[in-house]
Structures are given as structure tokens and as C-alpha cells.
Coordinates of C-alpha atoms in Angstrom, one line a residue:
Chain L
M1 CA 23.2 -45.9 7.1
S2 CA 23.6 -49.3 5.5
S3 CA 20.8 -50.6 7.7
L4 CA 18.6 -47.7 6.5
F5 CA 19.4 -48.6 2.9
S6 CA 18.6 -52.2 3.4
F7 CA 15.3 -51.3 5.2
A8 CA 14.4 -49.0 2.3
S9 CA 15.1 -51.6 -0.4
D10 CA 13.1 -54.2 1.6
H11 CA 10.2 -51.9 2.2
P12 CA 10.1 -49.4 -0.7
I13 CA 6.4 -48.4 -0.3
A14 CA 6.7 -47.8 3.5
T15 CA 9.9 -45.8 2.9
V16 CA 8.3 -43.5 0.3
C17 CA 5.2 -43.0 2.4
G18 CA 7.3 -42.3 5.5
A19 CA 9.4 -39.8 3.6
A20 CA 6.3 -38.1 2.2
A21 CA 4.7 -37.9 5.6
A22 CA 7.8 -36.4 7.1
A23 CA 8.1 -33.9 4.3
S24 CA 4.5 -32.8 4.6
A25 CA 4.7 -32.5 8.4
T26 CA 7.8 -30.4 8.1
Y27 CA 6.1 -28.2 5.5
Y28 CA 3.0 -27.8 7.6
V29 CA 4.9 -26.9 10.7
L30 CA 7.0 -24.4 8.9
K31 CA 4.0 -22.9 7.1
N32 CA 2.1 -22.4 10.3
R33 CA 4.9 -21.1 12.4
D34 CA 2.8 -18.1 13.4
I35 CA 0.3 -20.2 15.4
S36 CA 1.9 -18.7 18.4
R37 CA -0.2 -15.6 17.7
P38 CA -2.6 -15.5 20.7
T39 CA -5.8 -15.5 18.7
A40 CA -9.2 -17.0 19.7
S41 CA -11.4 -19.3 17.6
R42 CA -14.7 -18.2 16.5
K43 CA -17.7 -18.9 18.6
K44 CA -20.8 -20.6 17.1
N45 CA -23.2 -17.8 18.1
Y46 CA -22.6 -14.2 19.1
N47 CA -26.2 -13.2 19.8
V48 CA -25.7 -9.6 18.8
P49 CA -28.8 -7.5 19.6
K50 CA -30.5 -6.0 16.5
G51 CA -29.4 -2.5 15.7
Q52 CA -26.1 -2.9 17.5
V53 CA -22.6 -3.6 16.2
L54 CA -20.2 -6.2 17.7
L55 CA -16.6 -4.9 16.9
F56 CA -13.9 -7.5 17.0
Q57 CA -10.5 -6.1 17.8
V58 CA -7.4 -6.2 20.0
D59 CA -7.2 -5.6 23.8
R60 CA -7.2 -2.1 25.2
N61 CA -3.7 -0.7 25.9
C62 CA -2.2 1.6 28.5
L63 CA -1.1 4.1 25.8
V64 CA -4.0 4.1 23.3
P65 CA -7.5 2.5 23.2
S66 CA -6.3 0.3 20.3
L67 CA -2.8 -0.4 19.1
A68 CA -4.3 -1.4 15.8
G69 CA -4.7 1.7 13.7
F70 CA -7.5 0.1 11.6
A71 CA -9.5 -0.7 14.7
L72 CA -9.1 2.7 16.3
K73 CA -10.2 4.2 12.9
L74 CA -13.3 2.0 12.9
E75 CA -14.2 2.6 16.5
T76 CA -13.7 6.3 16.1
Y77 CA -16.1 6.2 13.1
L78 CA -18.7 4.3 15.2
R79 CA -18.5 7.1 17.8
M80 CA -18.7 9.8 15.2
A81 CA -21.7 8.2 13.6
K82 CA -23.3 7.5 17.0
I83 CA -23.8 3.9 16.2
P84 CA -24.3 1.7 19.2
Y85 CA -21.6 -1.0 19.6
Q86 CA -19.9 -3.4 21.9
N87 CA -16.3 -4.6 21.7
D88 CA -15.0 -8.2 21.6
Y89 CA -11.3 -8.2 22.7
S90 CA -10.6 -11.9 22.2
F91 CA -8.6 -11.2 19.0
T92 CA -10.7 -13.5 16.9
M93 CA -9.6 -13.1 13.3
S94 CA -12.0 -12.2 10.4
S95 CA -12.7 -14.4 7.4
K96 CA -9.8 -12.5 5.8
G97 CA -7.4 -13.3 8.6
K98 CA -7.3 -9.7 10.0
I99 CA -8.9 -7.4 12.5
P100 CA -11.0 -5.3 12.9
W101 CA -14.3 -6.8 11.7
I102 CA -17.9 -6.6 12.7
I103 CA -21.1 -8.5 13.1
V104 CA -24.3 -6.4 12.6
N105 CA -27.9 -7.4 12.1
G106 CA -26.9 -10.9 11.3
Q107 CA -24.1 -10.0 8.9
E108 CA -20.4 -10.3 9.1
V109 CA -18.2 -7.7 7.4
A110 CA -14.4 -7.7 7.2
D111 CA -12.0 -4.8 6.3
S112 CA -12.5 -1.5 8.1
S113 CA -13.3 0.4 4.9
F114 CA -15.9 -2.1 3.8
C115 CA -17.3 -2.0 7.3
I116 CA -17.8 1.8 7.1
E117 CA -19.5 1.5 3.7
H118 CA -21.8 -1.2 5.1
L119 CA -22.6 0.7 8.2
N120 CA -23.4 3.9 6.2
R121 CA -26.0 1.9 4.3
E122 CA -27.3 -0.1 7.3
F123 CA -27.7 3.0 9.6
S124 CA -28.3 5.6 6.9
V125 CA -25.2 7.6 7.9
D126 CA -23.4 10.0 5.6
L127 CA -20.6 11.8 7.4
D128 CA -19.4 13.2 4.1
A129 CA -22.7 14.6 2.9
K130 CA -21.4 18.2 2.8
L131 CA -18.2 17.4 0.9
S132 CA -17.8 18.3 -2.7
P133 CA -16.8 15.5 -5.2
N134 CA -13.3 16.9 -5.2
E135 CA -13.1 16.7 -1.4
K136 CA -14.6 13.2 -1.3
A137 CA -11.9 12.2 -3.8
L138 CA -9.2 13.7 -1.7
S139 CA -10.6 11.9 1.3
R140 CA -10.2 8.6 -0.6
M141 CA -6.7 9.4 -1.6
M142 CA -5.6 10.4 1.9
T143 CA -7.1 7.2 3.4
K144 CA -5.4 5.0 0.8
T145 CA -2.1 6.8 1.3
M146 CA -2.3 6.4 5.1
E147 CA -3.4 2.8 5.0
E148 CA -1.3 1.4 2.2
N149 CA 1.8 3.4 2.6
T150 CA 2.3 5.6 5.7
F151 CA 1.1 2.9 8.1
W152 CA 3.9 0.6 6.8
A153 CA 6.6 3.2 6.9
T154 CA 5.8 4.6 10.3
I155 CA 3.9 2.2 12.7
E156 CA 5.1 -1.2 11.4
Q157 CA 8.7 0.0 10.7
T158 CA 9.4 1.7 14.0
R159 CA 7.5 -0.7 16.3
L160 CA 8.8 -3.9 14.8
Y161 CA 12.2 -3.0 13.4
D162 CA 13.7 0.3 14.4
A163 CA 13.0 0.2 18.2
N164 CA 11.2 -3.1 19.0
E165 CA 12.5 -3.3 22.6
E166 CA 11.6 0.3 23.4
W167 CA 8.2 -0.2 22.0
L168 CA 7.6 -3.5 23.9
D169 CA 8.5 -1.7 27.1
M170 CA 6.2 1.2 26.5
I171 CA 3.1 -0.8 25.6
D172 CA 3.5 -3.1 28.6
V173 CA 1.3 -5.9 27.3
R174 CA 0.8 -9.4 28.7
S175 CA 3.7 -11.8 28.2
N176 CA 2.1 -13.9 25.5
W177 CA 1.6 -10.8 23.4
R178 CA 5.0 -9.4 24.2
S179 CA 6.5 -12.7 23.0
F180 CA 4.5 -12.6 19.8
F181 CA 5.4 -9.0 19.0
K182 CA 9.0 -9.7 19.7
N183 CA 9.4 -12.9 17.7
D184 CA 6.7 -14.0 15.2
G185 CA 5.2 -10.6 14.6
P186 CA 8.3 -9.0 13.0
R187 CA 8.9 -12.2 10.9
I188 CA 5.4 -12.3 9.6
V189 CA 5.3 -8.6 8.8
K190 CA 8.6 -8.8 7.1
G191 CA 7.1 -11.3 4.6
Y192 CA 4.1 -9.0 4.1
S193 CA 6.1 -5.9 3.6
W194 CA 8.4 -7.6 1.1
G195 CA 5.4 -8.6 -0.9
H196 CA 4.0 -5.1 -0.6
G197 CA 7.3 -3.7 -1.9
I198 CA 8.2 -1.3 0.8
G199 CA 10.1 -3.9 2.7
R200 CA 12.8 -3.9 0.0
H201 CA 14.0 -0.5 1.0
S202 CA 16.6 0.4 3.6
A203 CA 15.4 1.8 7.0
E204 CA 16.6 5.2 5.9
E205 CA 14.6 5.1 2.7
I206 CA 11.5 3.9 4.6
H207 CA 11.9 6.8 7.0
N208 CA 12.1 9.2 4.0
I209 CA 8.8 7.7 2.6
G210 CA 7.0 8.1 6.0
E211 CA 8.3 11.6 6.5
Q212 CA 7.1 12.8 3.1
D213 CA 3.7 11.3 3.7
L214 CA 3.4 13.0 7.1
R215 CA 4.5 16.3 5.7
A216 CA 1.9 16.0 3.0
F217 CA -0.9 15.4 5.6
S218 CA 0.3 18.3 7.6
A219 CA 0.3 20.5 4.5
I220 CA -3.3 19.4 3.7
L221 CA -4.5 20.1 7.2
G222 CA -2.8 23.5 7.4
D223 CA -4.5 25.5 10.2
K224 CA -7.9 23.9 9.7
K225 CA -9.6 22.1 12.6
Y226 CA -10.4 19.0 10.6
F227 CA -9.0 17.7 7.4
L228 CA -11.8 18.6 4.9
A229 CA -14.5 20.5 6.6
D230 CA -15.5 22.5 9.8
T231 CA -16.9 19.3 11.3
P232 CA -15.2 15.9 11.3
T233 CA -15.8 13.7 8.3
T234 CA -14.9 10.0 7.6
V235 CA -11.3 10.8 6.7
D236 CA -10.8 12.2 10.2
A237 CA -11.6 8.8 11.7
C238 CA -8.9 7.2 9.6
M239 CA -6.3 9.9 10.1
F240 CA -6.9 10.0 13.9
G241 CA -6.7 6.2 14.1
F242 CA -3.2 6.1 12.7
L243 CA -1.9 9.5 13.8
A244 CA -2.9 8.8 17.4
N245 CA -1.0 5.5 17.2
I246 CA 2.1 7.2 15.8
F247 CA 2.0 9.9 18.5
Y248 CA 1.1 7.9 21.5
A249 CA 2.2 4.4 20.8
T250 CA 5.4 4.4 18.6
P251 CA 8.8 4.7 20.2
K252 CA 9.6 8.3 21.1
S253 CA 13.2 8.0 19.9
C254 CA 11.9 7.2 16.4
Y255 CA 11.7 9.6 13.4
C256 CA 8.0 9.8 13.0
Y257 CA 7.3 10.8 16.6
Q258 CA 10.2 13.3 16.5
L259 CA 8.9 14.8 13.3
L260 CA 5.4 15.4 14.8
K261 CA 6.9 16.9 18.0
T262 CA 9.4 19.2 16.4
E263 CA 7.8 20.3 13.1
L264 CA 4.4 19.0 12.3
T265 CA 2.7 20.3 15.5
N266 CA -0.6 21.1 13.7
L267 CA -1.0 17.3 13.6
I268 CA -0.5 17.0 17.3
D269 CA -3.1 19.8 17.9
Y270 CA -5.4 17.8 15.6
I271 CA -4.9 14.5 17.4
E272 CA -5.7 16.2 20.7
R273 CA -8.8 17.9 19.3
M274 CA -10.1 14.6 18.0
K275 CA -9.2 12.8 21.2
E276 CA -11.2 15.3 23.3
K277 CA -14.2 15.2 21.0
F278 CA -14.6 11.4 20.5
W279 CA -12.6 9.8 23.3
P280 CA -13.5 11.7 26.5
D281 CA -13.1 8.4 28.3
W282 CA -9.5 7.9 26.9
E283 CA -7.8 8.2 30.3
E284 CA -10.3 5.8 31.9
I285 CA -9.9 3.3 29.2
T286 CA -6.1 3.4 29.1
A287 CA -5.8 3.3 32.9
A288 CA -7.9 0.1 33.1
A289 CA -6.1 -1.6 30.2
P290 CA -4.4 -5.0 30.9
R291 CA -0.7 -4.6 31.8
G292 CA 2.1 -7.1 31.7
S293 CA 4.0 -5.4 34.5
R294 CA 1.0 -5.8 36.8
G295 CA 0.8 -9.5 36.0
D296 CA -2.6 -8.9 34.3
Chain O
S1 CA 6.5 -3.6 -9.4
Y2 CA 5.9 -7.2 -10.1
F3 CA 8.9 -8.3 -12.1
Y4 CA 11.4 -9.4 -9.5
L5 CA 13.9 -12.1 -8.7
R6 CA 13.7 -12.9 -5.0
G7 CA 17.4 -13.4 -4.6
S8 CA 18.5 -9.9 -5.4
G9 CA 17.0 -8.2 -2.3
K10 CA 18.8 -5.6 -0.2
S11 CA 22.2 -6.3 -1.8
K12 CA 25.1 -4.7 0.0
S13 CA 27.5 -5.1 -3.0
K14 CA 28.7 -1.8 -4.4
S15 CA 29.0 -3.0 -8.0
F16 CA 26.4 -3.3 -10.7
P17 CA 26.6 -4.4 -14.4
K18 CA 27.6 -1.2 -16.2
S19 CA 25.8 -0.4 -19.4
S20 CA 27.6 -0.2 -22.7
L21 CA 25.4 2.8 -23.5
A22 CA 26.6 4.9 -20.5
K23 CA 28.1 8.3 -21.2
P24 CA 28.8 11.2 -18.7
G25 CA 25.7 13.1 -17.8
L26 CA 23.5 10.6 -19.6
V27 CA 20.7 8.7 -17.7
V28 CA 20.5 5.1 -18.6
V29 CA 17.1 3.7 -17.8
H30 CA 16.9 -0.1 -17.2
G31 CA 13.8 -2.1 -17.5
V32 CA 12.0 -4.6 -19.7
G33 CA 11.3 -3.4 -23.2
P34 CA 8.2 -2.1 -24.9
G35 CA 5.1 -4.3 -25.4
S36 CA 3.3 -4.5 -28.7
V37 CA 0.6 -2.1 -27.6
V38 CA 2.2 0.0 -24.9
V39 CA 5.6 1.7 -24.6
N40 CA 6.3 0.1 -21.3
P41 CA 4.1 -2.4 -19.4
S42 CA 5.5 -1.2 -16.1
P43 CA 3.8 2.0 -14.9
Y44 CA 6.9 2.8 -12.8
V45 CA 9.2 2.6 -15.8
L46 CA 6.9 4.6 -18.0
K47 CA 6.4 7.2 -15.3
L48 CA 10.1 7.7 -15.2
Q49 CA 10.5 7.8 -18.9
T50 CA 7.7 10.4 -19.2
F51 CA 9.2 12.5 -16.4
L52 CA 12.5 12.5 -18.3
R53 CA 10.8 13.8 -21.4
M54 CA 8.9 16.4 -19.5
A55 CA 12.1 17.6 -17.8
N56 CA 14.1 17.5 -21.0
I57 CA 16.7 15.2 -19.5
D58 CA 18.7 13.1 -22.0
Y59 CA 18.3 9.4 -21.5
V60 CA 18.6 6.1 -23.2
F61 CA 16.8 2.9 -22.6
D62 CA 18.8 -0.3 -22.0
R63 CA 16.9 -3.5 -21.9
S64 CA 19.9 -5.6 -20.6
N65 CA 19.9 -6.2 -16.9
P66 CA 16.3 -4.9 -16.3
M67 CA 16.3 -5.7 -12.6
G68 CA 18.2 -3.4 -10.2
R69 CA 19.7 -4.2 -6.8
K70 CA 16.3 -4.3 -5.1
G71 CA 15.1 -6.8 -7.7
K72 CA 12.8 -4.3 -9.3
M73 CA 12.6 -1.9 -12.2
P74 CA 13.2 0.7 -13.2
W75 CA 16.7 1.5 -12.1
I76 CA 19.1 3.9 -13.6
E77 CA 22.8 4.5 -14.1
L78 CA 24.1 8.0 -14.0
D79 CA 27.8 9.0 -13.9
G80 CA 29.0 5.7 -12.6
K81 CA 26.3 5.3 -9.9
D82 CA 23.1 3.3 -9.8
Y83 CA 19.7 4.4 -8.3
C84 CA 16.7 2.3 -7.6
D85 CA 12.9 3.0 -7.1
S86 CA 11.2 5.3 -9.6
T87 CA 10.2 7.8 -6.9
F88 CA 13.7 8.1 -5.4
I89 CA 15.1 8.4 -8.9
I90 CA 12.8 11.2 -9.8
E91 CA 13.6 13.0 -6.6
H92 CA 17.4 12.6 -7.2
L93 CA 17.2 13.8 -10.8
T94 CA 15.0 16.7 -9.9
K95 CA 17.8 18.0 -7.7
A96 CA 20.7 16.9 -9.9
F97 CA 19.3 18.5 -13.1
N98 CA 17.5 21.4 -11.4
V99 CA 14.2 20.4 -12.8
S100 CA 11.6 23.2 -12.3
I101 CA 8.3 21.6 -13.5
D102 CA 6.9 21.5 -9.9
N103 CA 8.4 24.9 -8.8
N104 CA 5.1 26.8 -9.1
L105 CA 3.2 24.3 -6.9
S106 CA 2.0 25.3 -3.4
E107 CA 2.8 23.0 -0.5
E108 CA -0.8 21.9 -0.5
Q109 CA -0.7 21.1 -4.2
K110 CA 2.5 19.1 -3.7
A111 CA 0.8 17.3 -0.8
I112 CA -2.2 16.4 -3.0
S113 CA 0.2 15.2 -5.7
R114 CA 1.8 12.9 -3.1
V115 CA -1.5 11.3 -2.0
I116 CA -2.6 10.8 -5.6
Q117 CA 0.7 9.1 -6.4
K118 CA 0.7 6.9 -3.3
T119 CA -2.9 5.8 -3.9
L120 CA -2.1 4.8 -7.5
E121 CA 1.2 3.1 -6.7
E122 CA 0.2 1.3 -3.5
N123 CA -3.4 0.5 -4.1
T124 CA -4.9 1.0 -7.6
I125 CA -2.1 -0.8 -9.4
W126 CA -2.7 -4.0 -7.3
A127 CA -6.4 -3.9 -7.9
T128 CA -6.2 -3.3 -11.6
I129 CA -3.0 -3.9 -13.5
I130 CA -1.4 -6.5 -11.4
Y131 CA -4.6 -8.4 -10.6
N132 CA -6.1 -8.4 -14.1
R133 CA -2.8 -8.8 -16.1
L134 CA -1.1 -11.4 -14.0
I135 CA -3.7 -13.2 -12.1
Q136 CA -6.8 -13.1 -14.3
E137 CA -5.4 -12.9 -17.8
P138 CA -1.7 -13.8 -18.0
D139 CA -2.0 -15.3 -21.4
W140 CA -3.0 -12.0 -23.0
F141 CA -0.1 -10.3 -21.4
I142 CA 2.4 -13.0 -22.5
K143 CA 1.1 -12.6 -26.1
M144 CA 1.1 -8.8 -25.9
M145 CA 4.8 -8.9 -24.8
K146 CA 5.5 -11.3 -27.6
L147 CA 7.2 -13.7 -25.3
P148 CA 8.1 -17.1 -26.8
W149 CA 5.9 -19.9 -25.6
F150 CA 8.6 -21.5 -23.3
V151 CA 9.2 -18.1 -21.7
G152 CA 5.5 -17.9 -21.2
V153 CA 5.5 -21.2 -19.4
I154 CA 8.4 -20.2 -17.2
F155 CA 6.6 -16.9 -16.5
K156 CA 3.5 -18.6 -15.4
L157 CA 5.3 -21.3 -13.3
F158 CA 7.8 -19.0 -11.5
F159 CA 6.9 -15.4 -11.7
I160 CA 3.1 -15.5 -11.1
P161 CA 2.9 -17.5 -7.9
P162 CA 5.1 -15.0 -5.9
V163 CA 2.8 -12.3 -7.2
K164 CA -0.2 -14.1 -5.6
K165 CA 1.7 -14.2 -2.4
N166 CA 2.5 -10.5 -2.6
L167 CA -1.1 -9.7 -3.2
Y168 CA -1.9 -11.6 0.0
G169 CA 0.9 -10.0 2.0
H170 CA -0.2 -6.6 0.8
G171 CA -3.7 -7.4 2.0
I172 CA -5.7 -6.7 -1.1
G173 CA -5.4 -10.3 -2.3
R174 CA -7.6 -11.5 0.6
N175 CA -10.6 -9.9 -1.1
S176 CA -13.1 -11.4 -3.6
V177 CA -13.1 -10.4 -7.3
E178 CA -16.1 -8.2 -6.7
E179 CA -14.5 -6.5 -3.8
I180 CA -11.3 -5.9 -5.8
Q181 CA -13.3 -4.4 -8.6
H182 CA -15.1 -2.2 -6.0
I183 CA -11.8 -0.9 -4.7
A184 CA -10.6 -0.2 -8.3
R185 CA -13.8 1.7 -9.1
G186 CA -13.5 3.8 -5.9
D187 CA -9.9 4.8 -6.8
M188 CA -10.7 5.5 -10.5
K189 CA -13.7 7.6 -9.7
A190 CA -11.7 9.6 -7.1
L191 CA -9.0 10.2 -9.7
S192 CA -11.6 11.3 -12.3
A193 CA -13.1 13.7 -9.7
L194 CA -9.8 15.2 -8.9
L195 CA -9.0 15.9 -12.5
K196 CA -12.5 17.1 -13.3
D197 CA -12.5 19.2 -16.5
K198 CA -8.9 20.5 -16.1
S199 CA -6.2 19.8 -18.7
F200 CA -3.7 18.5 -16.1
F201 CA -4.1 17.5 -12.5
L202 CA -2.8 20.6 -10.8
G203 CA -3.7 23.3 -13.4
D204 CA -3.0 24.4 -17.0
Q205 CA 0.6 23.1 -17.0
P206 CA 1.7 19.5 -16.5
S207 CA 3.7 18.6 -13.4
T208 CA 5.3 15.4 -12.2
I209 CA 2.0 13.9 -11.0
D210 CA 0.7 14.0 -14.5
A211 CA 3.6 11.8 -15.6
C212 CA 2.7 9.4 -12.8
V213 CA -1.0 9.2 -13.5
F214 CA -0.5 9.0 -17.2
A215 CA 1.8 5.9 -16.8
F216 CA -1.0 4.2 -15.0
T217 CA -4.0 5.2 -17.0
V218 CA -2.2 4.5 -20.3
N219 CA -1.4 1.0 -19.1
I220 CA -5.0 0.4 -18.2
I221 CA -6.4 1.8 -21.4
Y222 CA -3.8 0.4 -23.8
G223 CA -1.9 -2.1 -21.7
L224 CA -4.8 -4.4 -20.7
R225 CA -7.0 -6.5 -22.9
P226 CA -9.7 -4.4 -24.6
G227 CA -12.9 -5.6 -23.0
S228 CA -11.2 -6.6 -19.7
W229 CA -13.0 -5.1 -16.7
P230 CA -10.5 -2.4 -15.7
N231 CA -10.2 -1.3 -19.3
E232 CA -14.0 -1.1 -19.7
M233 CA -14.3 0.6 -16.3
M234 CA -11.9 3.4 -17.2
K235 CA -13.2 3.9 -20.7
N236 CA -16.9 3.9 -19.7
E237 CA -16.9 5.5 -16.3
C238 CA -14.0 8.0 -16.5
P239 CA -14.0 9.6 -20.0
N240 CA -12.0 12.6 -18.7
L241 CA -9.2 10.3 -17.7
V242 CA -9.2 8.8 -21.2
A243 CA -9.0 12.3 -22.7
F244 CA -6.2 13.2 -20.3
T245 CA -4.3 10.0 -21.2
N246 CA -4.5 10.8 -25.0
R247 CA -3.5 14.4 -24.4
M248 CA -0.4 13.3 -22.5
K249 CA 0.4 10.6 -25.0
E250 CA 0.3 13.1 -27.9
R251 CA 2.3 15.6 -26.1
Y252 CA 5.1 13.5 -24.7
W253 CA 5.0 10.3 -26.8
P254 CA 4.6 11.4 -30.5
D255 CA 6.8 8.4 -31.3
W256 CA 4.5 6.0 -29.4
D257 CA 3.5 4.0 -32.5
E258 CA 7.0 3.8 -33.8
I259 CA 8.3 2.5 -30.5
I260 CA 5.7 -0.3 -30.1
A261 CA 6.1 -1.3 -33.7
K262 CA 9.9 -1.8 -33.4
K263 CA 9.7 -5.0 -31.4

């Protein structure tokens, strides 16, 4: 220690610079702890043909075409609107640091809801044309509830905290992804959910929140085929994206899967109806998805 | 909401600082006090206070210890126990006091009420009140709350940076100003369309959702700088929401002016 002190007093500038460099390096490393996330960097050119969409999302999975609710929502919308698209599974993040995002006719759009609005304009699509103003408003409220509340209380909570091991076993992803979902994923999302607010509640309270939301969706659907009309509208893409992920890809021991199975069975019928209609290739896709257990 | 001290998270301790105003059967509501233009700047606190008035439940407001065990407000004390989170509190009090204001609602109406509430509380509040008040125009808010200059400095140095982080964690903070305004407009227009020309959201009589919506709309109309974009947006584009807000204010807060003048 005394040699350190004498060094410091002889070389004050070097000491200060060294300490500052060490502090910055430590800060930088701690701040970027999540660089273990297996994302890809952006390419210079994507050469997307005109009139076609390039959809950036996560890899296919053996349980569900996309483990990411927002991506399944957007891809279901593309199928509903009959817009031609290709998938990029490299997990390249958007300008906002998330997926899904798209490139279409030379433009990049991030955020699934902004993507839908942009595509509606670009391809002159209006899946909600027959809805009344009241129904369109309800569509908005349901979407926001699912995306800003239910999603946190069901998918994030059960997969990352309630039954992480059970979930990792069932999704059977490649080892780098398994490692990310086990270690950095829960830590990053904990920070996000604390900021959001919901992360401050106990697990039981979060389950209560998710349960009430799911009951509300079930009550709004009732015995109808789709949420707001006789034919699917935009909200159905959203609801399916998340409900399918709850039903097929959250741990079966968890409260939200159990709730659907035992009480909210109209939501299960709905999920299966939407799956048949827009994902006739569901079995094919999930069977061909990469699997950790096969050493893919 | 946005006033919080990071340290007091999921506290496991059973004790909390008991209020001197506590009496058996009396609800003690904790939160920060009135602003100079709005009875409570927190829509969650004001929603709870409005609900208590609607349900005719006796309560007092205690400005000491505004943060509860989750580091947020409102929180309440009732008969020696504390309760956090405005929604959980309302659910508990509805049972404890046999509140009947939502008894005539169908399951579907209750469901619609739920999605309106969650949209406002988990989306709209970020895009409008939190963003404009704390990120864009904190000086107006500090002045409105009549905070001394040094408290204002502390507020800007220590309370606002975590809010920026929360906005990012939530997701909405990754958007540009125009995109945030677009999100706010979408929510406001939807809210306006759901009310239409009715007196209250679910019919002729007020229900709990009206307390919730009122607490938000009144904070946008009276609790943000006149001329700020969310304030202008609601006044110019959603006149029925302005009328609804004033209707609720007259009905449940005839002492509004008296309360805001007291500070």
C-alpha cells in the first residue's frame, strides 16, 4: 500500500487518469452486461423487393411460430391483410432496441403498432373498416391493456420468474438462447418491469392482475367468433399473438395457463379458431423449428 | 406513479409509520398534498379520493409519509393495517364497506371498465402526464406545487432521471416526441369515442371507472400547463371529455377551489 501511495504522490496525473479509466471501464462493462444477448448486427443492405415486407423477429420455436407476442401479432396481421412478406430470424434489433420491426419499400418502421399503421397506409388496408367508432375505441383499449399490462403479468412473469426452468425445458431452444433466457433475460426484464411499475408487486398480486385482465377479455369475447365482428379485425391479430403465447408457450403449471384451461375456455376455442384460419402451416413450422435437444 | 424512493421496494417488514389521524373504521389516505391548481397531481391518489367520495366512505388525507411500502402513493391505513396500490385498495374497500356502485354492471361492462382503466394507467399516463410534466416541463410543475427552489433542484437532480429510465424500461420512452403525441392522441380519441354523448362511461349513473377517468382527465385539463400539448389536445379534440370532467368535478369536488387555495 505504501508503495502505491508513493507512486501516486510521484505521478499524480497518471494516477488520476488511471483511476478514471478504471472507473469508466467498470461502468461500461456493468452497463453493457446484457451483451450476451445473441443479437445480430445490422447489414448494410437488405435488398427487399418492392411491395414486399421484410419482418425482423426471433427464431421459430417448437411450441409456437414466435415466442415474441408482438412478433406473432404482427405476422398474423400480415397474413390477415394478405401482405407479402419474408422473415429475418437473425434477431437484429430495431432502432428502438426491440423486435419486431420491418423494412418495406425502402423504409424502416419499428414498434408493431406503428408497423400496422404504416402498412395500412402503404398497402391501402383497413381491416377495421366495418367497425363503429365505439368498437374501434374498444379495439384500442384492449390492445393497450394486453400489451402494456397483461403481457407483463402473464408471459414475462411466468416465463422468467414463476417457472423459468419448466419454461426453458418446454421451449427447447439453442444453448446460447437458453443461457440468455436463464441469466441475463430475467435480470434485464426485472429492471424494465420495476420502471413500468408492475415489478413492485408480489408474485401473487401480479397473478391477480393477469387473472383479472384475462377474465375481462373472456367476458368481452363471450360466445362470439372474433372479438369485435363476424370476421377478424386488427385486434384479433393482437389478441391471438399474446393468447397463443400464453396457451402454447407458458409453463403449464402456471396460473394463466390453468385459468384458460379450467375456466376461460372460450379463449381456447378462439385461439384454435384463429390458428386454423391464419396458421394452417403451424404444425409444419413448429416441427421444423431449431431445437436445443437436437443439437441444432 | 412517478414519486418513489428506490430503496423502499418489496419491503418485508410488517410495520409502517402509523398516522396520528387514525381512528377505527376511518380510511387514512397517504400521498403528497394538493397542487395550486389541482386537488392532487397524482391521478392514482385522486382516483382513490374520488372513489371514496362516490362510495360515501369516511376518509382523511395525511400528507406525512406519502410513500407506502412499495415506494409509491397512494397508500392507506385502515384499522391498523396498510394497503398499497390504488386498484388493490379500491378492490379491498369495495368488499370491506360493501360498496354497491358497480353492482348493476354486466360482466361485459365491468370488462370494458377494466380495459379503459388499464389503458389510462399503463399507457396514457406515460404519454401525457408523466412525459409532459416531468420530462418536458418540470419547472412548471415545481412552481405549480409551490415547491421551494432548493426542493425543485433536488427534484430535478434526483427524482427525474429515474423517471427517464422508467419511461425507457416501460418502452414508451424509446419513441420520438411526435410518436408519443401520436400515442396520446390515439388513446384520447378512443376514450372520447367510448364516452360519446353519455353522462358517464357506462350509462346514466357514475361507476368506479368514472372516478378513474376523471382523475386522469382533470390532471390533464387542470394539472398541466395551459397551452401544453396534452392540455390543448384534450381541450380542442375531446370536448365531451372536458364536459365529463367538469361534471364530475362539480358533483364530487364542490370544495375543489377551497382545497387548492389552502396550500
